[in-house]
Structures are given as C-alpha cells and as structure tokens.
Amino acid sequence: YVALSQNVKTERIAISKLKEQLDRGEKFLLIDVREDLELKEHGAIPGAIHIPMAELEKRMEDIPKDIPLVFY
C-alpha cells in the first residue's frame, strides 16, 4: 500500500495505449514493481526502473515528481 497525496491524479491505462505512448516518444517514467524472479522470467521494458512492490513505499522519495509515472 502506498499513500498518495490528495492532489495526485491516478488512472489505469490499457497496455495498447501505453505501447502507443511509448511509440510516440511521450515522456514518462516507467517503474516496474514486479519481484526479481518475475523480471528474470518475463524481461522488462527498456528504460524502466525496477523497484519491487515491497520496497516501493520506502523508495517513493527517490522517484521524480516532475514527470508522469507509470507503474507496472
């Protein structure tokens, strides 16, 4: 569980929409929250930052706030 500020807008996006945004070169930060084993088994999206879900709350201050974030 990660508490977000009240003024943070969150939304779910379809994988196809994310792919379109990647292809257009839109600027956002991808954060892969899967565990190490999942990452090894399934690979990662190039350019994504890996922060396992269990570490996410304690590492939130390390994540930039000036760019849209996509957690997957």
PDB file of N, CA and C in Angstrom:
ATOM      1  N   TYR A   1       0.844  -1.182   0.000  1.00  0.00           N
ATOM      2  CA  TYR A   1       0.000   0.000   0.000  1.00  0.00           C
ATOM      3  C   TYR A   1       0.884   1.238   0.000  1.00  0.00           C
ATOM      4  N   VAL A   2       0.611   2.159  -0.876  1.00  0.00           N
ATOM      5  CA  VAL A   2       1.355   3.412  -0.940  1.00  0.00           C
ATOM      6  C   VAL A   2       0.357   4.547  -0.862  1.00  0.00           C
ATOM      7  N   ALA A   3       0.545   5.421   0.100  1.00  0.00           N
ATOM      8  CA  ALA A   3      -0.341   6.575   0.238  1.00  0.00           C
ATOM      9  C   ALA A   3       0.090   7.649  -0.744  1.00  0.00           C
ATOM     10  N   LEU A   4      -0.855   8.160  -1.500  1.00  0.00           N
ATOM     11  CA  LEU A   4      -0.577   9.230  -2.448  1.00  0.00           C
ATOM     12  C   LEU A   4      -1.217  10.508  -1.961  1.00  0.00           C
ATOM     13  N   SER A   5      -0.621  11.601  -2.284  1.00  0.00           N
ATOM     14  CA  SER A   5      -1.168  12.910  -1.949  1.00  0.00           C
ATOM     15  C   SER A   5      -2.555  13.057  -2.558  1.00  0.00           C
ATOM     16  N   GLN A   6      -3.399  13.840  -1.916  1.00  0.00           N
ATOM     17  CA  GLN A   6      -4.761  14.057  -2.403  1.00  0.00           C
ATOM     18  C   GLN A   6      -4.790  14.681  -3.794  1.00  0.00           C
ATOM     19  N   ASN A   7      -3.774  15.454  -4.165  1.00  0.00           N
ATOM     20  CA  ASN A   7      -3.809  16.154  -5.446  1.00  0.00           C
ATOM     21  C   ASN A   7      -3.122  15.375  -6.568  1.00  0.00           C
ATOM     22  N   VAL A   8      -2.829  14.117  -6.347  1.00  0.00           N
ATOM     23  CA  VAL A   8      -2.203  13.298  -7.377  1.00  0.00           C
ATOM     24  C   VAL A   8      -3.291  12.613  -8.187  1.00  0.00           C
ATOM     25  N   LYS A   9      -3.233  12.791  -9.500  1.00  0.00           N
ATOM     26  CA  LYS A   9      -4.205  12.154 -10.392  1.00  0.00           C
ATOM     27  C   LYS A   9      -3.695  10.770 -10.756  1.00  0.00           C
ATOM     28  N   THR A  10      -4.527   9.764 -10.559  1.00  0.00           N
ATOM     29  CA  THR A  10      -4.151   8.411 -10.940  1.00  0.00           C
ATOM     30  C   THR A  10      -5.192   7.865 -11.911  1.00  0.00           C
ATOM     31  N   GLU A  11      -4.742   7.015 -12.795  1.00  0.00           N
ATOM     32  CA  GLU A  11      -5.645   6.361 -13.739  1.00  0.00           C
ATOM     33  C   GLU A  11      -5.000   5.079 -14.230  1.00  0.00           C
ATOM     34  N   ARG A  12      -5.812   4.172 -14.668  1.00  0.00           N
ATOM     35  CA  ARG A  12      -5.329   2.939 -15.295  1.00  0.00           C
ATOM     36  C   ARG A  12      -5.325   3.165 -16.795  1.00  0.00           C
ATOM     37  N   ILE A  13      -4.307   2.612 -17.450  1.00  0.00           N
ATOM     38  CA  ILE A  13      -4.281   2.689 -18.902  1.00  0.00           C
ATOM     39  C   ILE A  13      -4.079   1.286 -19.463  1.00  0.00           C
ATOM     40  N   ALA A  14      -4.636   1.063 -20.629  1.00  0.00           N
ATOM     41  CA  ALA A  14      -4.504  -0.234 -21.291  1.00  0.00           C
ATOM     42  C   ALA A  14      -3.082  -0.390 -21.819  1.00  0.00           C
ATOM     43  N   ILE A  15      -2.638  -1.609 -21.910  1.00  0.00           N
ATOM     44  CA  ILE A  15      -1.309  -1.896 -22.441  1.00  0.00           C
ATOM     45  C   ILE A  15      -1.163  -1.324 -23.850  1.00  0.00           C
ATOM     46  N   SER A  16      -2.215  -1.437 -24.645  1.00  0.00           N
ATOM     47  CA  SER A  16      -2.149  -0.920 -26.019  1.00  0.00           C
ATOM     48  C   SER A  16      -1.934   0.600 -26.028  1.00  0.00           C
ATOM     49  N   LYS A  17      -2.567   1.304 -25.086  1.00  0.00           N
ATOM     50  CA  LYS A  17      -2.385   2.755 -25.001  1.00  0.00           C
ATOM     51  C   LYS A  17      -0.956   3.086 -24.555  1.00  0.00           C
ATOM     52  N   LEU A  18      -0.430   2.336 -23.605  1.00  0.00           N
ATOM     53  CA  LEU A  18       0.946   2.538 -23.160  1.00  0.00           C
ATOM     54  C   LEU A  18       1.914   2.320 -24.322  1.00  0.00           C
ATOM     55  N   LYS A  19       1.682   1.279 -25.091  1.00  0.00           N
ATOM     56  CA  LYS A  19       2.532   0.994 -26.258  1.00  0.00           C
ATOM     57  C   LYS A  19       2.489   2.161 -27.241  1.00  0.00           C
ATOM     58  N   GLU A  20       1.307   2.708 -27.496  1.00  0.00           N
ATOM     59  CA  GLU A  20       1.176   3.855 -28.393  1.00  0.00           C
ATOM     60  C   GLU A  20       1.970   5.050 -27.862  1.00  0.00           C
ATOM     61  N   GLN A  21       1.885   5.288 -26.556  1.00  0.00           N
ATOM     62  CA  GLN A  21       2.618   6.403 -25.953  1.00  0.00           C
ATOM     63  C   GLN A  21       4.122   6.190 -26.064  1.00  0.00           C
ATOM     64  N   LEU A  22       4.574   4.962 -25.840  1.00  0.00           N
ATOM     65  CA  LEU A  22       5.996   4.643 -25.992  1.00  0.00           C
ATOM     66  C   LEU A  22       6.444   4.886 -27.430  1.00  0.00           C
ATOM     67  N   ASP A  23       5.640   4.415 -28.384  1.00  0.00           N
ATOM     68  CA  ASP A  23       5.976   4.565 -29.801  1.00  0.00           C
ATOM     69  C   ASP A  23       6.030   6.034 -30.226  1.00  0.00           C
ATOM     70  N   ARG A  24       5.204   6.869 -29.615  1.00  0.00           N
ATOM     71  CA  ARG A  24       5.199   8.306 -29.936  1.00  0.00           C
ATOM     72  C   ARG A  24       6.318   9.062 -29.225  1.00  0.00           C
ATOM     73  N   GLY A  25       7.008   8.402 -28.312  1.00  0.00           N
ATOM     74  CA  GLY A  25       8.095   9.049 -27.588  1.00  0.00           C
ATOM     75  C   GLY A  25       7.624   9.962 -26.477  1.00  0.00           C
ATOM     76  N   GLU A  26       6.409   9.740 -25.983  1.00  0.00           N
ATOM     77  CA  GLU A  26       5.918  10.563 -24.874  1.00  0.00           C
ATOM     78  C   GLU A  26       6.823  10.377 -23.665  1.00  0.00           C
ATOM     79  N   LYS A  27       6.932  11.433 -22.884  1.00  0.00           N
ATOM     80  CA  LYS A  27       7.822  11.425 -21.725  1.00  0.00           C
ATOM     81  C   LYS A  27       7.085  11.003 -20.459  1.00  0.00           C
ATOM     82  N   PHE A  28       7.511   9.896 -19.885  1.00  0.00           N
ATOM     83  CA  PHE A  28       7.032   9.421 -18.598  1.00  0.00           C
ATOM     84  C   PHE A  28       8.061   8.448 -18.058  1.00  0.00           C
ATOM     85  N   LEU A  29       7.972   8.154 -16.783  1.00  0.00           N
ATOM     86  CA  LEU A  29       8.904   7.236 -16.142  1.00  0.00           C
ATOM     87  C   LEU A  29       8.188   5.925 -15.872  1.00  0.00           C
ATOM     88  N   LEU A  30       8.715   4.849 -16.405  1.00  0.00           N
ATOM     89  CA  LEU A  30       8.172   3.510 -16.167  1.00  0.00           C
ATOM     90  C   LEU A  30       8.823   2.923 -14.925  1.00  0.00           C
ATOM     91  N   ILE A  31       7.995   2.433 -14.014  1.00  0.00           N
ATOM     92  CA  ILE A  31       8.501   1.807 -12.798  1.00  0.00           C
ATOM     93  C   ILE A  31       7.929   0.403 -12.724  1.00  0.00           C
ATOM     94  N   ASP A  32       8.814  -0.579 -12.824  1.00  0.00           N
ATOM     95  CA  ASP A  32       8.459  -1.994 -12.810  1.00  0.00           C
ATOM     96  C   ASP A  32       8.449  -2.459 -11.352  1.00  0.00           C
ATOM     97  N   VAL A  33       7.272  -2.822 -10.830  1.00  0.00           N
ATOM     98  CA  VAL A  33       7.147  -3.184  -9.421  1.00  0.00           C
ATOM     99  C   VAL A  33       7.131  -4.698  -9.193  1.00  0.00           C
ATOM    100  N   ARG A  34       7.460  -5.462 -10.221  1.00  0.00           N
ATOM    101  CA  ARG A  34       7.477  -6.919 -10.064  1.00  0.00           C
ATOM    102  C   ARG A  34       8.692  -7.357  -9.245  1.00  0.00           C
ATOM    103  N   GLU A  35       8.622  -8.566  -8.737  1.00  0.00           N
ATOM    104  CA  GLU A  35       9.736  -9.133  -7.976  1.00  0.00           C
ATOM    105  C   GLU A  35      10.848  -9.570  -8.929  1.00  0.00           C
ATOM    106  N   ASP A  36      12.042  -9.758  -8.387  1.00  0.00           N
ATOM    107  CA  ASP A  36      13.218 -10.119  -9.187  1.00  0.00           C
ATOM    108  C   ASP A  36      12.970 -11.343 -10.066  1.00  0.00           C
ATOM    109  N   LEU A  37      12.348 -12.376  -9.510  1.00  0.00           N
ATOM    110  CA  LEU A  37      12.097 -13.603 -10.266  1.00  0.00           C
ATOM    111  C   LEU A  37      11.203 -13.330 -11.481  1.00  0.00           C
ATOM    112  N   GLU A  38      10.160 -12.526 -11.287  1.00  0.00           N
ATOM    113  CA  GLU A  38       9.268 -12.186 -12.396  1.00  0.00           C
ATOM    114  C   GLU A  38      10.020 -11.431 -13.488  1.00  0.00           C
ATOM    115  N   LEU A  39      10.893 -10.557 -13.080  1.00  0.00           N
ATOM    116  CA  LEU A  39      11.686  -9.770 -14.022  1.00  0.00           C
ATOM    117  C   LEU A  39      12.584 -10.692 -14.846  1.00  0.00           C
ATOM    118  N   LYS A  40      13.234 -11.652 -14.186  1.00  0.00           N
ATOM    119  CA  LYS A  40      14.101 -12.594 -14.895  1.00  0.00           C
ATOM    120  C   LYS A  40      13.311 -13.460 -15.863  1.00  0.00           C
ATOM    121  N   GLU A  41      12.125 -13.900 -15.438  1.00  0.00           N
ATOM    122  CA  GLU A  41      11.318 -14.800 -16.268  1.00  0.00           C
ATOM    123  C   GLU A  41      10.696 -14.106 -17.472  1.00  0.00           C
ATOM    124  N   HIS A  42      10.274 -12.862 -17.301  1.00  0.00           N
ATOM    125  CA  HIS A  42       9.480 -12.198 -18.329  1.00  0.00           C
ATOM    126  C   HIS A  42      10.152 -10.996 -18.981  1.00  0.00           C
ATOM    127  N   GLY A  43      11.318 -10.591 -18.489  1.00  0.00           N
ATOM    128  CA  GLY A  43      12.004  -9.440 -19.053  1.00  0.00           C
ATOM    129  C   GLY A  43      11.362  -8.130 -18.614  1.00  0.00           C
ATOM    130  N   ALA A  44      11.907  -7.042 -19.125  1.00  0.00           N
ATOM    131  CA  ALA A  44      11.444  -5.716 -18.727  1.00  0.00           C
ATOM    132  C   ALA A  44      11.330  -4.822 -19.948  1.00  0.00           C
ATOM    133  N   ILE A  45      10.601  -3.750 -19.791  1.00  0.00           N
ATOM    134  CA  ILE A  45      10.513  -2.745 -20.843  1.00  0.00           C
ATOM    135  C   ILE A  45      11.789  -1.913 -20.770  1.00  0.00           C
ATOM    136  N   PRO A  46      12.500  -1.744 -21.876  1.00  0.00           N
ATOM    137  CA  PRO A  46      13.732  -0.949 -21.856  1.00  0.00           C
ATOM    138  C   PRO A  46      13.481   0.458 -21.295  1.00  0.00           C
ATOM    139  N   GLY A  47      14.369   0.870 -20.405  1.00  0.00           N
ATOM    140  CA  GLY A  47      14.270   2.196 -19.804  1.00  0.00           C
ATOM    141  C   GLY A  47      13.496   2.241 -18.502  1.00  0.00           C
ATOM    142  N   ALA A  48      12.836   1.134 -18.145  1.00  0.00           N
ATOM    143  CA  ALA A  48      12.065   1.099 -16.901  1.00  0.00           C
ATOM    144  C   ALA A  48      13.003   1.012 -15.703  1.00  0.00           C
ATOM    145  N   ILE A  49      12.553   1.558 -14.589  1.00  0.00           N
ATOM    146  CA  ILE A  49      13.271   1.451 -13.318  1.00  0.00           C
ATOM    147  C   ILE A  49      12.623   0.326 -12.529  1.00  0.00           C
ATOM    148  N   HIS A  50      13.439  -0.559 -11.969  1.00  0.00           N
ATOM    149  CA  HIS A  50      12.909  -1.681 -11.198  1.00  0.00           C
ATOM    150  C   HIS A  50      12.917  -1.339  -9.719  1.00  0.00           C
ATOM    151  N   ILE A  51      11.716  -1.260  -9.135  1.00  0.00           N
ATOM    152  CA  ILE A  51      11.554  -1.088  -7.691  1.00  0.00           C
ATOM    153  C   ILE A  51      10.486  -2.094  -7.270  1.00  0.00           C
ATOM    154  N   PRO A  52      10.882  -3.220  -6.668  1.00  0.00           N
ATOM    155  CA  PRO A  52       9.897  -4.216  -6.269  1.00  0.00           C
ATOM    156  C   PRO A  52       8.821  -3.610  -5.360  1.00  0.00           C
ATOM    157  N   MET A  53       7.599  -4.115  -5.489  1.00  0.00           N
ATOM    158  CA  MET A  53       6.465  -3.594  -4.731  1.00  0.00           C
ATOM    159  C   MET A  53       6.772  -3.499  -3.237  1.00  0.00           C
ATOM    160  N   ALA A  54       7.470  -4.478  -2.686  1.00  0.00           N
ATOM    161  CA  ALA A  54       7.785  -4.482  -1.257  1.00  0.00           C
ATOM    162  C   ALA A  54       8.673  -3.301  -0.849  1.00  0.00           C
ATOM    163  N   GLU A  55       9.414  -2.725  -1.787  1.00  0.00           N
ATOM    164  CA  GLU A  55      10.324  -1.609  -1.499  1.00  0.00           C
ATOM    165  C   GLU A  55       9.737  -0.258  -1.892  1.00  0.00           C
ATOM    166  N   LEU A  56       8.601  -0.261  -2.540  1.00  0.00           N
ATOM    167  CA  LEU A  56       8.073   0.949  -3.143  1.00  0.00           C
ATOM    168  C   LEU A  56       7.839   2.080  -2.142  1.00  0.00           C
ATOM    169  N   GLU A  57       7.181   1.796  -1.041  1.00  0.00           N
ATOM    170  CA  GLU A  57       6.870   2.856  -0.083  1.00  0.00           C
ATOM    171  C   GLU A  57       8.121   3.537   0.452  1.00  0.00           C
ATOM    172  N   LYS A  58       9.137   2.762   0.812  1.00  0.00           N
ATOM    173  CA  LYS A  58      10.344   3.369   1.373  1.00  0.00           C
ATOM    174  C   LYS A  58      11.194   4.081   0.312  1.00  0.00           C
ATOM    175  N   ARG A  59      10.942   3.806  -0.970  1.00  0.00           N
ATOM    176  CA  ARG A  59      11.734   4.434  -2.030  1.00  0.00           C
ATOM    177  C   ARG A  59      10.994   5.547  -2.769  1.00  0.00           C
ATOM    178  N   MET A  60       9.776   5.882  -2.330  1.00  0.00           N
ATOM    179  CA  MET A  60       8.994   6.913  -3.006  1.00  0.00           C
ATOM    180  C   MET A  60       9.731   8.246  -3.093  1.00  0.00           C
ATOM    181  N   GLU A  61      10.517   8.583  -2.089  1.00  0.00           N
ATOM    182  CA  GLU A  61      11.231   9.869  -2.127  1.00  0.00           C
ATOM    183  C   GLU A  61      12.332   9.879  -3.193  1.00  0.00           C
ATOM    184  N   ASP A  62      12.730   8.716  -3.686  1.00  0.00           N
ATOM    185  CA  ASP A  62      13.743   8.624  -4.745  1.00  0.00           C
ATOM    186  C   ASP A  62      13.144   8.795  -6.141  1.00  0.00           C
ATOM    187  N   ILE A  63      11.819   8.768  -6.235  1.00  0.00           N
ATOM    188  CA  ILE A  63      11.143   8.818  -7.529  1.00  0.00           C
ATOM    189  C   ILE A  63      10.852  10.275  -7.896  1.00  0.00           C
ATOM    190  N   PRO A  64      11.237  10.701  -9.092  1.00  0.00           N
ATOM    191  CA  PRO A  64      10.979  12.085  -9.512  1.00  0.00           C
ATOM    192  C   PRO A  64       9.493  12.419  -9.474  1.00  0.00           C
ATOM    193  N   LYS A  65       9.179  13.671  -9.150  1.00  0.00           N
ATOM    194  CA  LYS A  65       7.793  14.106  -9.079  1.00  0.00           C
ATOM    195  C   LYS A  65       7.428  15.029 -10.242  1.00  0.00           C
ATOM    196  N   ASP A  66       8.385  15.323 -11.103  1.00  0.00           N
ATOM    197  CA  ASP A  66       8.168  16.301 -12.165  1.00  0.00           C
ATOM    198  C   ASP A  66       7.893  15.663 -13.532  1.00  0.00           C
ATOM    199  N   ILE A  67       7.551  14.382 -13.526  1.00  0.00           N
ATOM    200  CA  ILE A  67       7.276  13.651 -14.762  1.00  0.00           C
ATOM    201  C   ILE A  67       6.159  12.662 -14.470  1.00  0.00           C
ATOM    202  N   PRO A  68       5.264  12.399 -15.434  1.00  0.00           N
ATOM    203  CA  PRO A  68       4.242  11.382 -15.209  1.00  0.00           C
ATOM    204  C   PRO A  68       4.886  10.014 -14.937  1.00  0.00           C
ATOM    205  N   LEU A  69       4.275   9.253 -14.055  1.00  0.00           N
ATOM    206  CA  LEU A  69       4.780   7.934 -13.669  1.00  0.00           C
ATOM    207  C   LEU A  69       3.828   6.854 -14.152  1.00  0.00           C
ATOM    208  N   VAL A  70       4.397   5.753 -14.612  1.00  0.00           N
ATOM    209  CA  VAL A  70       3.607   4.569 -14.973  1.00  0.00           C
ATOM    210  C   VAL A  70       4.183   3.412 -14.181  1.00  0.00           C
ATOM    211  N   PHE A  71       3.359   2.835 -13.295  1.00  0.00           N
ATOM    212  CA  PHE A  71       3.757   1.677 -12.508  1.00  0.00           C
ATOM    213  C   PHE A  71       3.181   0.437 -13.169  1.00  0.00           C
ATOM    214  N   TYR A  72       4.013  -0.579 -13.324  1.00  0.00           N
ATOM    215  CA  TYR A  72       3.510  -1.843 -13.861  1.00  0.00           C
ATOM    216  C   TYR A  72       4.185  -3.005 -13.189  1.00  0.00           C
TER     217      TYR A  72
END
